[in-house]
Amino acid sequence: MMHRSKAHWGYDADFMAAARAVLQLSPLDFESERLVVFDDGVPQGLCKLGIEGEMAQVDKLFVAPEGMGRGVGRALMEWAIETARAAGAKRMEIEADPDAAPFYARMGAREIGRVPSEAIAGRTLPLMQIDLTDLARGGLRSI
């Protein structure tokens, strides 16, 4: 599903091959309480969250093409925000794909810089941050 989500944005075969290593989950990831899969009979999306002290990081957030525009990404972000807040995080960072940056901005993130891509040498990604203390509380739904 992560590969189909990334490929949806029109990346070529060379890019997808270079990104393959980053688009993996380990068996330990599936044992974590900080990985959630949005599933309505078929997996539609997933989010993996890291939390260290007051900082949370969206490590992975992918929505299957058939789930795009249907609230799957929003539900995953709401889960991430709620989970991070419950763990005491005050900020959340996201290394965003450039095509996903507008989505994260709608979720309350702002670009604070750029970071090197793990997969593609010379490519940089928007580094986005959400101040979890500024967002309106309530209205989050669990999945």
Coordinates of C-alpha atoms in Angstrom, one line a residue:
M1 CA 0.0 0.0 0.0
M2 CA 2.8 2.5 0.8
H3 CA 4.3 1.9 -2.7
R4 CA 1.0 2.4 -4.4
S5 CA 0.5 5.6 -2.4
K6 CA 3.9 7.0 -3.3
A7 CA 3.5 6.0 -7.0
H8 CA 0.2 7.8 -7.2
W9 CA 2.1 11.1 -7.4
G10 CA 3.7 10.1 -10.7
Y11 CA 7.2 9.2 -9.6
D12 CA 9.2 7.2 -12.2
A13 CA 10.5 3.7 -11.7
D14 CA 14.0 4.9 -10.8
F15 CA 12.6 7.1 -8.0
M16 CA 10.4 4.3 -6.7
A17 CA 13.3 1.8 -6.7
A18 CA 15.4 4.3 -4.7
A19 CA 12.6 4.9 -2.3
R20 CA 11.8 1.2 -1.7
A21 CA 14.0 0.9 1.4
V22 CA 12.3 3.8 3.1
L23 CA 8.9 2.3 2.2
Q24 CA 9.2 -0.7 4.5
L25 CA 7.9 -1.7 7.9
S26 CA 9.7 -4.2 10.1
P27 CA 8.0 -7.0 12.1
L28 CA 8.6 -4.9 15.2
D29 CA 6.7 -2.0 13.7
F30 CA 3.6 -4.2 13.7
E31 CA 4.0 -4.9 17.4
S32 CA 4.1 -1.2 18.3
E33 CA 1.2 0.6 19.8
R34 CA 2.3 3.6 17.7
L35 CA 1.4 2.1 14.4
V36 CA -2.2 2.2 13.2
V37 CA -3.8 0.9 10.1
F38 CA -7.0 2.4 8.7
D39 CA -8.9 -0.6 7.6
D40 CA -12.5 -0.8 6.3
G41 CA -12.2 -4.4 5.2
V42 CA -9.1 -3.5 3.1
P43 CA -6.2 -1.5 4.4
Q44 CA -6.7 2.1 3.2
G45 CA -3.9 3.8 5.1
L46 CA -1.3 3.7 7.9
C47 CA 0.5 6.0 10.3
K48 CA 3.6 5.3 12.3
L49 CA 4.3 7.7 15.1
G50 CA 7.5 8.2 17.1
I51 CA 7.4 10.1 20.4
E52 CA 10.4 11.2 22.5
G53 CA 9.7 13.5 25.4
E54 CA 7.8 16.6 24.2
M55 CA 8.5 15.9 20.5
A56 CA 6.5 13.5 18.3
Q57 CA 7.3 12.6 14.7
V58 CA 5.1 11.2 12.0
D59 CA 7.5 8.6 10.7
K60 CA 5.2 7.3 8.0
L61 CA 1.7 8.3 6.8
F62 CA 0.4 6.8 3.6
V63 CA -3.1 6.5 2.1
A64 CA -3.9 4.1 -0.6
P65 CA -5.0 5.8 -3.8
E66 CA -8.6 4.5 -3.4
G67 CA -8.7 6.0 0.1
M68 CA -7.6 9.5 -0.9
G69 CA -10.2 12.2 -0.6
R70 CA -12.3 10.0 1.7
G71 CA -11.1 11.2 5.1
V72 CA -8.5 8.4 5.7
G73 CA -5.5 10.8 5.9
R74 CA -7.4 13.1 8.3
A75 CA -8.4 10.2 10.5
L76 CA -4.8 9.0 10.7
M77 CA -3.6 12.5 11.5
E78 CA -6.2 12.9 14.2
W79 CA -5.1 9.6 15.7
A80 CA -1.4 10.8 15.6
I81 CA -2.3 14.1 17.3
E82 CA -4.4 12.5 20.0
T83 CA -1.7 9.8 20.6
A84 CA 1.1 12.3 20.8
R85 CA -0.9 14.6 23.2
A86 CA -1.7 11.6 25.4
A87 CA 2.0 10.8 25.6
G88 CA 2.8 14.4 26.6
A89 CA 4.2 15.7 23.3
K90 CA 3.9 19.4 22.7
R91 CA 5.1 19.5 19.1
M92 CA 4.9 17.1 16.1
E93 CA 7.3 17.1 13.1
I94 CA 6.7 15.7 9.7
E95 CA 9.2 15.2 6.9
A96 CA 6.7 15.6 4.2
D97 CA 6.6 14.5 0.6
P98 CA 6.2 17.8 -1.4
D99 CA 2.9 16.5 -2.8
A100 CA 1.6 15.9 0.8
A101 CA 2.7 19.2 2.3
P102 CA -0.6 21.0 1.4
F103 CA -2.5 18.2 3.3
Y104 CA -0.3 18.6 6.4
A105 CA -0.8 22.4 6.2
R106 CA -4.6 21.8 6.3
M107 CA -4.0 19.7 9.4
G108 CA -2.3 22.6 11.1
A109 CA 1.3 22.1 10.2
R110 CA 3.6 24.9 9.0
E111 CA 6.9 24.5 7.1
I112 CA 9.9 25.3 9.4
G113 CA 12.7 24.2 7.1
R114 CA 13.9 21.5 4.7
V115 CA 15.7 18.2 5.3
P116 CA 17.6 15.8 3.1
S117 CA 15.6 12.9 1.7
E118 CA 16.6 9.5 3.1
A119 CA 16.0 7.9 -0.3
I120 CA 17.1 10.3 -3.0
A121 CA 20.5 12.0 -2.8
G122 CA 20.3 15.7 -3.4
R123 CA 16.6 15.9 -2.8
T124 CA 15.2 17.9 0.1
L125 CA 11.8 17.6 1.8
P126 CA 9.7 20.1 3.6
L127 CA 10.1 19.8 7.4
M128 CA 6.7 20.7 8.9
Q129 CA 5.7 21.1 12.5
I130 CA 2.5 21.2 14.4
D131 CA 2.3 23.0 17.8
L132 CA 0.1 20.5 19.7
T133 CA -0.6 23.1 22.4
D134 CA -2.2 25.6 19.8
L135 CA -4.6 23.2 18.1
A136 CA -8.2 23.3 19.3
R137 CA -8.9 20.4 21.6
G138 CA -11.7 17.9 21.2
G139 CA -13.4 16.6 18.2
L140 CA -10.8 13.9 17.5
R141 CA -12.1 10.4 16.7
S142 CA -10.2 7.2 17.1
I143 CA -9.9 4.6 14.4

